Coordinates of C-alpha atoms and ligand atoms in Angstrom, one line a residue:
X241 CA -19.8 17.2 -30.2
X242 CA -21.3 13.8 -30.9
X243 CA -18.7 11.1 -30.3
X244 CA -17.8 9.6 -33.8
X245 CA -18.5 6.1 -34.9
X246 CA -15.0 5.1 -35.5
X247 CA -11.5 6.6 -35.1
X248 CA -8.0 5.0 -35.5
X249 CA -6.6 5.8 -32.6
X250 CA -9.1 5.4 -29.4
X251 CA -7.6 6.4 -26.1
X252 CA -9.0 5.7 -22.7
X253 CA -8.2 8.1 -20.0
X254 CA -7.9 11.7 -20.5
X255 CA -4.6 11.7 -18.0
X256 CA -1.1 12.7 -18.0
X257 CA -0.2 9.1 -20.5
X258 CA -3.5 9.6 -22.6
X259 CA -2.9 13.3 -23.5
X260 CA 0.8 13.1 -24.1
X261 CA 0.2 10.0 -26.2
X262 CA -3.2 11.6 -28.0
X263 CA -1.1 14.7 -28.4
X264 CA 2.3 12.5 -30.0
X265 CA -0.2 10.0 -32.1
X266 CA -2.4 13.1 -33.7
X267 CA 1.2 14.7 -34.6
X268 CA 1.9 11.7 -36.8
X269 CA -1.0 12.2 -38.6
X270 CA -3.6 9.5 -36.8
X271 CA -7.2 10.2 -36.1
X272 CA -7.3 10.3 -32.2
X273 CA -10.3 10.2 -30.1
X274 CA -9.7 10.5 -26.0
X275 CA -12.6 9.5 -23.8
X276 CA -12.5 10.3 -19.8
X277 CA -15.5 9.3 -17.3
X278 CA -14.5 12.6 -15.3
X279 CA -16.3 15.6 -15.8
X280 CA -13.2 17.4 -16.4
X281 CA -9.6 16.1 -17.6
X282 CA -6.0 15.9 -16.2
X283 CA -7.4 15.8 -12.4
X284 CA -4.0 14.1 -11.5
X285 CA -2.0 16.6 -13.1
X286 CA -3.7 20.2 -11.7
X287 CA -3.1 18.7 -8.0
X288 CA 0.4 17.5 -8.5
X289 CA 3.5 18.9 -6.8
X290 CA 1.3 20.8 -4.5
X291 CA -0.6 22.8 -7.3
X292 CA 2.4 23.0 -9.1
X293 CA 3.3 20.0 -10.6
X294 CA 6.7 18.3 -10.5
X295 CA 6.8 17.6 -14.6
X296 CA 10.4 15.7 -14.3
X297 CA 13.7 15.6 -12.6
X298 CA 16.7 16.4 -13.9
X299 CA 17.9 12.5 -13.4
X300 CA 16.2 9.9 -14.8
X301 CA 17.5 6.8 -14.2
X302 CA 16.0 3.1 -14.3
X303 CA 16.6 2.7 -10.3
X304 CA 14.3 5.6 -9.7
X305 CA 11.0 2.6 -10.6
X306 CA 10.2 -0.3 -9.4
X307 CA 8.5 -3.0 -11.2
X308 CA 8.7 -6.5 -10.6
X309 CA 10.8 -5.9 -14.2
X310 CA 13.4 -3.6 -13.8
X311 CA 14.9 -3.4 -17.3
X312 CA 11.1 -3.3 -19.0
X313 CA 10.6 1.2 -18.3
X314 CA 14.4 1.5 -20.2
X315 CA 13.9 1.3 -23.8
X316 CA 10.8 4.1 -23.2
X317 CA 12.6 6.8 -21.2
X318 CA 15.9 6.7 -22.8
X319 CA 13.9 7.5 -26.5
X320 CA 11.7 10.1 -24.4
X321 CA 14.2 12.0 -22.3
X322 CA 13.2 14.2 -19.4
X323 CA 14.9 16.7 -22.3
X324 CA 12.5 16.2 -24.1
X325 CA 9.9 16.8 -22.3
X326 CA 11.4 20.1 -21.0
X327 CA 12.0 21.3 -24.1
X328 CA 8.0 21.0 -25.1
X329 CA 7.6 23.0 -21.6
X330 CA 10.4 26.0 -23.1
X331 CA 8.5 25.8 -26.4
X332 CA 5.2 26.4 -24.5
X333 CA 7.1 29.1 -22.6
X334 CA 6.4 27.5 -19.6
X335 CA 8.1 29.3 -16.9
X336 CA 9.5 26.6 -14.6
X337 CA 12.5 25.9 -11.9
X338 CA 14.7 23.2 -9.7
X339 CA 13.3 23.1 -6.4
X340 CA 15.8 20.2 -4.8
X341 CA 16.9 16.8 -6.0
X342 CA 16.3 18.1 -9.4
X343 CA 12.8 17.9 -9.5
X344 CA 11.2 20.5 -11.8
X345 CA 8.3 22.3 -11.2
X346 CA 5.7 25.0 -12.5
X347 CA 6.4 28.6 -11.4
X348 CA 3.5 29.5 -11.6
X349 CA 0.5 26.4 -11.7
X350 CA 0.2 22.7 -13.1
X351 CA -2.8 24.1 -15.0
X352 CA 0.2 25.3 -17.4
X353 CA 1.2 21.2 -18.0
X354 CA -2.3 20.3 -18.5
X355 CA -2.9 23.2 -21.0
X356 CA 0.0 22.6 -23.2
X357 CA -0.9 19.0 -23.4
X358 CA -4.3 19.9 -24.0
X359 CA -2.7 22.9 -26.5
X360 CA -0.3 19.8 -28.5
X361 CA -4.1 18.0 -28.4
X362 CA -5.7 20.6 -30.3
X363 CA -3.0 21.6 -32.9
X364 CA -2.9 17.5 -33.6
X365 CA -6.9 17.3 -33.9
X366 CA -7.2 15.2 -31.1
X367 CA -10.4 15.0 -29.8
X368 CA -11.3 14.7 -26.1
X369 CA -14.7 13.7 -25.0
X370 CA -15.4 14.1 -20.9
X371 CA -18.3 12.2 -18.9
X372 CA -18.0 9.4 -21.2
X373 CA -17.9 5.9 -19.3
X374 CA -16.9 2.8 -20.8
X375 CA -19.6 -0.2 -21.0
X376 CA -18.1 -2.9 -23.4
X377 CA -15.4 -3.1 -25.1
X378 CA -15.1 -6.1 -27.6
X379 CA -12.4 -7.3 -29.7
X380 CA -13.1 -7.7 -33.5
X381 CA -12.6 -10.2 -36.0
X382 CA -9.9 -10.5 -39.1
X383 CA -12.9 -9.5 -41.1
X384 CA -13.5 -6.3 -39.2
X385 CA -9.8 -4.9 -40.5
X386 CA -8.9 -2.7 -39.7
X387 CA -11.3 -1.9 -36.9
X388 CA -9.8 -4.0 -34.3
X389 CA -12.0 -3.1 -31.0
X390 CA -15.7 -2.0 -30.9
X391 CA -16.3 -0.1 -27.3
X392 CA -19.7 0.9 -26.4
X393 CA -19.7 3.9 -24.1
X394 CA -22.4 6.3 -22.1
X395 CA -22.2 8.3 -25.5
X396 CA -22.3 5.6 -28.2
X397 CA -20.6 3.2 -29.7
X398 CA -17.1 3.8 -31.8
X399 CA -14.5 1.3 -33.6
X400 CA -10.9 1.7 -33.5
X401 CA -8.0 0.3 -35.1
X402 CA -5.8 0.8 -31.6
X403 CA -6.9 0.8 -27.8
X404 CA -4.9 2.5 -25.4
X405 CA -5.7 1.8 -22.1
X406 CA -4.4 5.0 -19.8
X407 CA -6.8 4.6 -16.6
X408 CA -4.0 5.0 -14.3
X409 CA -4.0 3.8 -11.0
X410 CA -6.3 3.5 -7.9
X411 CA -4.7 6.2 -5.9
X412 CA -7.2 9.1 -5.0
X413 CA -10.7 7.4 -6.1
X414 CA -12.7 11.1 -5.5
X415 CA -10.1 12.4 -8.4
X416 CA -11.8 9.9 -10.4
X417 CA -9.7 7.0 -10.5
X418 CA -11.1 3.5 -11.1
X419 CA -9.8 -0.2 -12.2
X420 CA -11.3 -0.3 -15.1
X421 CA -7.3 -0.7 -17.3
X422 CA -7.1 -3.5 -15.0
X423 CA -10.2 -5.2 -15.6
X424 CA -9.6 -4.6 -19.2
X425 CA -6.2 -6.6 -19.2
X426 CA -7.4 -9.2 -17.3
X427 CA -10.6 -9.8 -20.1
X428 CA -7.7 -10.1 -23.0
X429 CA -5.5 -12.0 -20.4
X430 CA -3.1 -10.0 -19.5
X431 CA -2.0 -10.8 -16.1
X432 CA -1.7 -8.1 -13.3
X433 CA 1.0 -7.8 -10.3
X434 CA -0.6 -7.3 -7.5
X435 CA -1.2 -3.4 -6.8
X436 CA -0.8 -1.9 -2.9
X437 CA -0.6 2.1 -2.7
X438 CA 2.9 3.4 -2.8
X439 CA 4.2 7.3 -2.0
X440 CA 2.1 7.0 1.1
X441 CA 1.6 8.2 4.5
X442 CA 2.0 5.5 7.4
X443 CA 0.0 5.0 10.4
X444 CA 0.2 4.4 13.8
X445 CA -1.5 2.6 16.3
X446 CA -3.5 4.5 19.0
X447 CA -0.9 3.5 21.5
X448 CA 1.8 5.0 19.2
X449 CA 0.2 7.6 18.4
X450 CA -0.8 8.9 22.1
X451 CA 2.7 8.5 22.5
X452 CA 3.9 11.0 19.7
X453 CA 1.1 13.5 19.8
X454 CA 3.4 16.2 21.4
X455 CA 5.8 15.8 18.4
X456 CA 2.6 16.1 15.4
X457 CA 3.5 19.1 12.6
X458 CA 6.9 18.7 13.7
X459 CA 9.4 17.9 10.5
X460 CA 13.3 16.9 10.3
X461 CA 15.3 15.6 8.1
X462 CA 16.3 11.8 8.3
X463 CA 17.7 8.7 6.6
X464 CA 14.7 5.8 6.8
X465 CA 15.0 2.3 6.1
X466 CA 13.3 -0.9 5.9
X467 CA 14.5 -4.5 4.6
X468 CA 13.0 -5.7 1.2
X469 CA 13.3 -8.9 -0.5
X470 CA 16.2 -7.7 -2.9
X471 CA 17.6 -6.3 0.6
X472 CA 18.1 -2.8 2.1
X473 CA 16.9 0.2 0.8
X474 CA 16.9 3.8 2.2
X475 CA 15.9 7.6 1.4
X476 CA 17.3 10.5 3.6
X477 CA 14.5 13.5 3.3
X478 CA 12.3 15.3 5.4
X479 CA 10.1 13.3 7.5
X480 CA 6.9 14.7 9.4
X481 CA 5.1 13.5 12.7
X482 CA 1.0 13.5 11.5
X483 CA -2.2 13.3 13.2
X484 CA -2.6 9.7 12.1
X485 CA 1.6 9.1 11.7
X486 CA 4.4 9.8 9.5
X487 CA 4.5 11.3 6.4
X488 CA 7.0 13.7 4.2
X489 CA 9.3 12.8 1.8
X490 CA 11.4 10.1 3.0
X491 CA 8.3 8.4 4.3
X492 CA 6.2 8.4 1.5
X493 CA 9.2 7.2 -0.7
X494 CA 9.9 4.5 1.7
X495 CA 6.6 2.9 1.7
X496 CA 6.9 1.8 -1.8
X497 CA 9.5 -0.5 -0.5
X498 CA 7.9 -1.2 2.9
X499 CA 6.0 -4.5 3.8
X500 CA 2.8 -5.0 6.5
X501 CA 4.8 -6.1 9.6
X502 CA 7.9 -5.3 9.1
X503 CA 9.7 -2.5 11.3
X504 CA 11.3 1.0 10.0
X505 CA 14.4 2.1 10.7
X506 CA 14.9 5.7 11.3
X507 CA 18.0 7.9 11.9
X508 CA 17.1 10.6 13.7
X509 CA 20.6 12.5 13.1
X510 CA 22.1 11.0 10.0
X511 CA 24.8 14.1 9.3
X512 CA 25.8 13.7 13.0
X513 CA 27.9 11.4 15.3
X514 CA 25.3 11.5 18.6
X515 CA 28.3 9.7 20.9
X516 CA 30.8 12.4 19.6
X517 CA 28.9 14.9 20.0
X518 CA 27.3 14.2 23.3
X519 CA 30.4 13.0 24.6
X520 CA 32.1 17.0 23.6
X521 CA 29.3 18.3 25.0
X522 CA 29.8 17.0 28.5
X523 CA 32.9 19.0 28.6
X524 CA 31.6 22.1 26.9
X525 CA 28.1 22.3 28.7
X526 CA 28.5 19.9 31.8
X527 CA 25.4 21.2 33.8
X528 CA 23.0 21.7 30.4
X529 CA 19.8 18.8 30.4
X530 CA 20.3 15.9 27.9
X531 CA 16.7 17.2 26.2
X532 CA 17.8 21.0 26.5
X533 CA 21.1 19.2 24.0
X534 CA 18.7 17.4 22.0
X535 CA 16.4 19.4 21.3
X536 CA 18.9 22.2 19.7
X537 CA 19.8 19.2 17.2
X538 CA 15.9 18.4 16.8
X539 CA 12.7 20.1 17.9
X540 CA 12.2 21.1 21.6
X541 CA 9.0 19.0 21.1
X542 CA 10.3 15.8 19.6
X543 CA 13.8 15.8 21.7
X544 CA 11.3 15.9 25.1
X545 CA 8.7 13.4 23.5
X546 CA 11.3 10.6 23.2
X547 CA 13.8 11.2 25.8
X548 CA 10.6 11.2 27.7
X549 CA 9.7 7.3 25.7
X550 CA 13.1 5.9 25.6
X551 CA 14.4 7.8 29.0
X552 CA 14.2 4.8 31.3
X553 CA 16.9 3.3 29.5
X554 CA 19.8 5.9 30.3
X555 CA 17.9 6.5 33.9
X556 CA 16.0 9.9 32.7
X557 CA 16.6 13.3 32.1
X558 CA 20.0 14.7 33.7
X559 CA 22.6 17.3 33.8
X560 CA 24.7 15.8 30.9
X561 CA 28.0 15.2 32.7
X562 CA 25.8 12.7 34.7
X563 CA 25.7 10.4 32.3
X564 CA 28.1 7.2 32.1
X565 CA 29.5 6.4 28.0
X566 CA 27.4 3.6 28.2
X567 CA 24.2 5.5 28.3
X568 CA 25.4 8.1 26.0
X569 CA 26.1 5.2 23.5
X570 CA 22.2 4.0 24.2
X571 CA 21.0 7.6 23.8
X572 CA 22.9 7.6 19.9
X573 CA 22.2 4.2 19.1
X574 CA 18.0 5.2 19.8
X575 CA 18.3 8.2 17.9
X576 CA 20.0 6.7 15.0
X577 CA 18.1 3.2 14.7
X578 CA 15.0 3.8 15.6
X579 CA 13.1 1.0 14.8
X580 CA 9.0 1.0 14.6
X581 CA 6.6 -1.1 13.4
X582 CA 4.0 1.1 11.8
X583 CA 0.4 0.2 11.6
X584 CA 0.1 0.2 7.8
X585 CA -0.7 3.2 5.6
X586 CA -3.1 5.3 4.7
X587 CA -4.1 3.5 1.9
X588 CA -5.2 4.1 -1.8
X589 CA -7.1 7.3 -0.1
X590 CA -4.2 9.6 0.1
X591 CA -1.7 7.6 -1.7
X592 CA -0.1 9.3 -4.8
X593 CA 0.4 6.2 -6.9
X594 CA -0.5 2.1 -7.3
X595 CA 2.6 -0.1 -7.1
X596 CA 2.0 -3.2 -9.5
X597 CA -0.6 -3.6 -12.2
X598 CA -0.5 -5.3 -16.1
X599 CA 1.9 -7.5 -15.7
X600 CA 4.8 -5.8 -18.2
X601 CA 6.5 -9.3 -19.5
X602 CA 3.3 -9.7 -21.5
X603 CA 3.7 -5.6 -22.9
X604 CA 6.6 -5.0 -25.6
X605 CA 9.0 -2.3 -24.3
X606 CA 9.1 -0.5 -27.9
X607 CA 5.4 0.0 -28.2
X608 CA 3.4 -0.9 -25.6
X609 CA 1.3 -2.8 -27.0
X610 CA -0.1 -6.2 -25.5
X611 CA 2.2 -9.2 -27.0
X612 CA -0.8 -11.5 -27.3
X613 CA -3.3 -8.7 -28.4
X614 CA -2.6 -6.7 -31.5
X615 CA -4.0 -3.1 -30.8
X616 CA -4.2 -3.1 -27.8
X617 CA -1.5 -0.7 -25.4
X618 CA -1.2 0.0 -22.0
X619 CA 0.6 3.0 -20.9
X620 CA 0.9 4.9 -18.0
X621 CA 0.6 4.0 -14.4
X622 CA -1.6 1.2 -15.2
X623 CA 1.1 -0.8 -16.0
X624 CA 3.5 -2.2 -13.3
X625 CA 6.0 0.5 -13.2
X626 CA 6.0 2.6 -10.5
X627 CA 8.4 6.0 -10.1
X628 CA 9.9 7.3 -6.8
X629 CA 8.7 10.4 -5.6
X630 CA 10.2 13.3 -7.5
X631 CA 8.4 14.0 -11.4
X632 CA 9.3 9.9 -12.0
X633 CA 5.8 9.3 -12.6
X634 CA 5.0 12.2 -14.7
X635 CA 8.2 11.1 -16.9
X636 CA 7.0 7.2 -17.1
X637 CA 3.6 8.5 -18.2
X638 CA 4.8 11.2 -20.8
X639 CA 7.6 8.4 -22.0
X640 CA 5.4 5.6 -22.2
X641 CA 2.5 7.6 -23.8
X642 CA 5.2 8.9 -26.4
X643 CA 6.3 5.2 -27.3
X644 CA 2.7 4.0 -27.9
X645 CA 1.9 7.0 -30.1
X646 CA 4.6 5.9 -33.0
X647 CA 3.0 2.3 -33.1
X648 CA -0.7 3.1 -32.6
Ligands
LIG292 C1 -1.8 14.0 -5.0 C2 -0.9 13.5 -6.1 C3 0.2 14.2 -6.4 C4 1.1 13.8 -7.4 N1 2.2 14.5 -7.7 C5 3.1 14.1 -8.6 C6 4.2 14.9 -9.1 O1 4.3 16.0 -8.6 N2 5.0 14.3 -9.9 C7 4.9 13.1 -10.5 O2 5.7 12.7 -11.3 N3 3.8 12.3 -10.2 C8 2.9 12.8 -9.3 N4 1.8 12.1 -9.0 C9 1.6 10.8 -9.7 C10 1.0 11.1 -11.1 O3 -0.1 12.0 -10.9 C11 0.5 9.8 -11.8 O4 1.6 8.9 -11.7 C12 0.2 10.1 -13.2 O5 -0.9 11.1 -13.3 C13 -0.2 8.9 -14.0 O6 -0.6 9.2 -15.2 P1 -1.7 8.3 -16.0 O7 -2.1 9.1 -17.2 O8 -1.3 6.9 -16.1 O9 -3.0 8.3 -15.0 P2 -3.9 9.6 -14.6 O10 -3.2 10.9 -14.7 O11 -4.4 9.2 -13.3 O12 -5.1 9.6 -15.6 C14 -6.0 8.5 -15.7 C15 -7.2 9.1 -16.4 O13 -8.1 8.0 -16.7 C16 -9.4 8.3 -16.3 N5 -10.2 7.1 -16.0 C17 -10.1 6.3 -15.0 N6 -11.0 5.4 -15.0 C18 -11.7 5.6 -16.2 C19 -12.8 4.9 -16.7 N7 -13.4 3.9 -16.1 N8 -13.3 5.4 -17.9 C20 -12.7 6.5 -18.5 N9 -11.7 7.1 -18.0 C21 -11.2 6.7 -16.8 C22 -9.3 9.2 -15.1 O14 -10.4 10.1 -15.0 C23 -8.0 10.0 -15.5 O15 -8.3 11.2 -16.2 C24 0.9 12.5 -8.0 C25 -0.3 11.8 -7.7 C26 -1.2 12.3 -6.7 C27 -2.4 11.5 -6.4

């Protein structure tokens, strides 16, 4: 299918915002054209959630994004409810469930979320071109109206009254992700925040990382923290010791938050009062080893990796009626504020989303669309809204994608 010389509606990026918004606009009745570089659309979505794709959560609330705007994402998600986007997954049968922290997910396979988008694409004559890369894209003149953009791409040239720009983020570059939405805002002057990976894995240093090799594949749930500019924040979730340093859960939704050169704070035990309990135990178990305690709260592996680190402090491993209140109370404090400075993160390679981008004051919340550039939307991740971990992003995209589609 030869891509057409001009279409009302021209999307770029065939993603989880493009679809839902080619899908919404083609409803209402516009002529929608959707052009990916990929060879194959919805990458992002068919390796979400572990295969399975985390669509939503049950809560959506403004605090679960950060953007250097925090009221700008409102106006879209409360008009496009995770509601509604779970009742398109009922109408498509979609057999789904809660897994924790009401995050929803496929039963069976994300392939289900990309085919009903793909499904709503079809029955609204949306049409979707792959392996089509952009080369120019030029805006028009009043005498052009109402062609507002001319964009010349690998397959030809087309003209379109509105350009959505839904290129996502950099996270993941082999799943085909590029900066092209960026570049794009900054040729009509839109300015961008500036973009670091976010939902991460940290690293260590080689020194650290010798030191908490015996505790690798080992997972526990904790309460992390690190200090931000508008002060404290903190996730409690799983955490998991790594070849290279810490990921799961409450790491990857801490680095959002975290800054180069700025320490951690993990609590090793958060449901549990260390001094108490150590303290009980020294009745109950006089002759049992501190790490033998330890590790029934933790792993054997990590319990005897940093009693082992930390040890010299309360004089080593003993019998735990040996040791004075004072070193119990160094023991608790270590394992409830441990502070580490981690190396950085893994970076855009692994990351599962780009904090920052267009620069929203200079987007409308209602559509989208660029203030200073009639026709011309961002939605998605490109724009500087960025969910936590738990279907946040997949609602921004499918909420934002919604709002441009009544305007484009
Ligand atoms: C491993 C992983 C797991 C994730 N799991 C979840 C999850 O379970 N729940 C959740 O909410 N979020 C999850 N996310 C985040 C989520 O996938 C993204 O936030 C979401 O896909 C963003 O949607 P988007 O449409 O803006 O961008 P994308 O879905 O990334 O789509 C962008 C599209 O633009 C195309 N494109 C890029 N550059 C060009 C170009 N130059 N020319 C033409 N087309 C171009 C790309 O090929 C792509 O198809 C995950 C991310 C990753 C990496």
């Amino acid at each position: 299918m030869a891509l057409p010389s001009q279409t009302q509606v021209l999307i770029i990026g065939a993603g989880a915002a493009g679809l839902m918004c080619a899908a919404t606009a083609g409803a209402r009745g516009r002529a929608v054209v959707v052009i990916d570089h990929a060879n194959k659309v919805g990458k992002k979505i068919l390796m979400s959630g572990g295969g399975r794709c985390n669509f939503t959560n049950m809560e959506v609330l403004p605090k679960n994004y950060l953007s250097d705007n925090s009221h700008f994402c409102k106006s879209a998600l409360a008009r496009y409810t995770q509601w509604d986007f779970i009742a398109l997954v009922q109408k498509h049968r979609i057999p789904y469930h809660e897994k924790k922290l009401g995050q929803l997910f496929c039963d069976n396979k994300a392939q289900d979320i990309l085919s009903m988008l793909l499904d709503e694409c079809a029955q609204a004559g949306a049409d979707i071109y792959t392996l089509c890369d952009i080369e120019q894209v030029t805006a028009l003149t009043e005498n052009d109206l109402p062609m507002r953009y001319k964009v010349k791409t690998s397959q030809g040239t087309i003209y379109c009254e509105s350009l959505v720009v839904a290129t996502g983020g950099l996270s993941i570059p082999t799943m085909g992700a590029t900066g092209v939405g960026y570049e794009l805002a900054g040729q009509f002057g839109l300015p961008l925040k500036p973009r670091t990976a976010g939902l991460v894995p940290f690293t260590l240093s080689p020194a650290q990382l010798a030191v908490f090799s015996p505790c690798v594949g080992n997972a526990l749930d904790v309460s992390v923290s690190c200090e931000t500019t508008n002060g404290h924040v903190s996730f409690a979730e799983a955490m998991l010791f790594t070849h290279r340093g810490f990921s799961g859960p409450a790491m990857l939704q801490i680095s959002s938050y975290w800054q180069p050169g700025k320490e951690l704070e993990i609590n090793l035990l958060p449901q549990l009062n260390l001094f108490g309990f150590l303290s009980e135990q020294q009745k109950a178990r006089p002759k049992v080893l501190l790490t033998t305690i330890v590790g029934e709260l933790l792993t054997k592996n990590i319990a005897q990796c940093l009693c082992d680190y930390w040890g010299a402090q309360w004089n080593g491993n003993r019998p735990i009626n040996q040791y004075t209140p004072t070193e119990l109370q160094l023991v608790a404090t270590q394992f409830h504020e441990w502070k580490i400075m981690p190396a950085g993160t893994e970076g855009y390679r692994t990351a599962e989303v780009t904090l920052g981008g267009v620069d929203t004051n200079h987007l409308s919340s209602k559509t989208m669309e660029a203030k200073t550039q009639a026709g011309l939307f961002f939605i998605g991740e490109v724009v500087d809204v960025t969910g936590h971990l738990g279907g946040f992003n997949f609602q921004w995209a499918w909420a934002s994608g919604v709002a441009a589609a009544a305007y484009v």
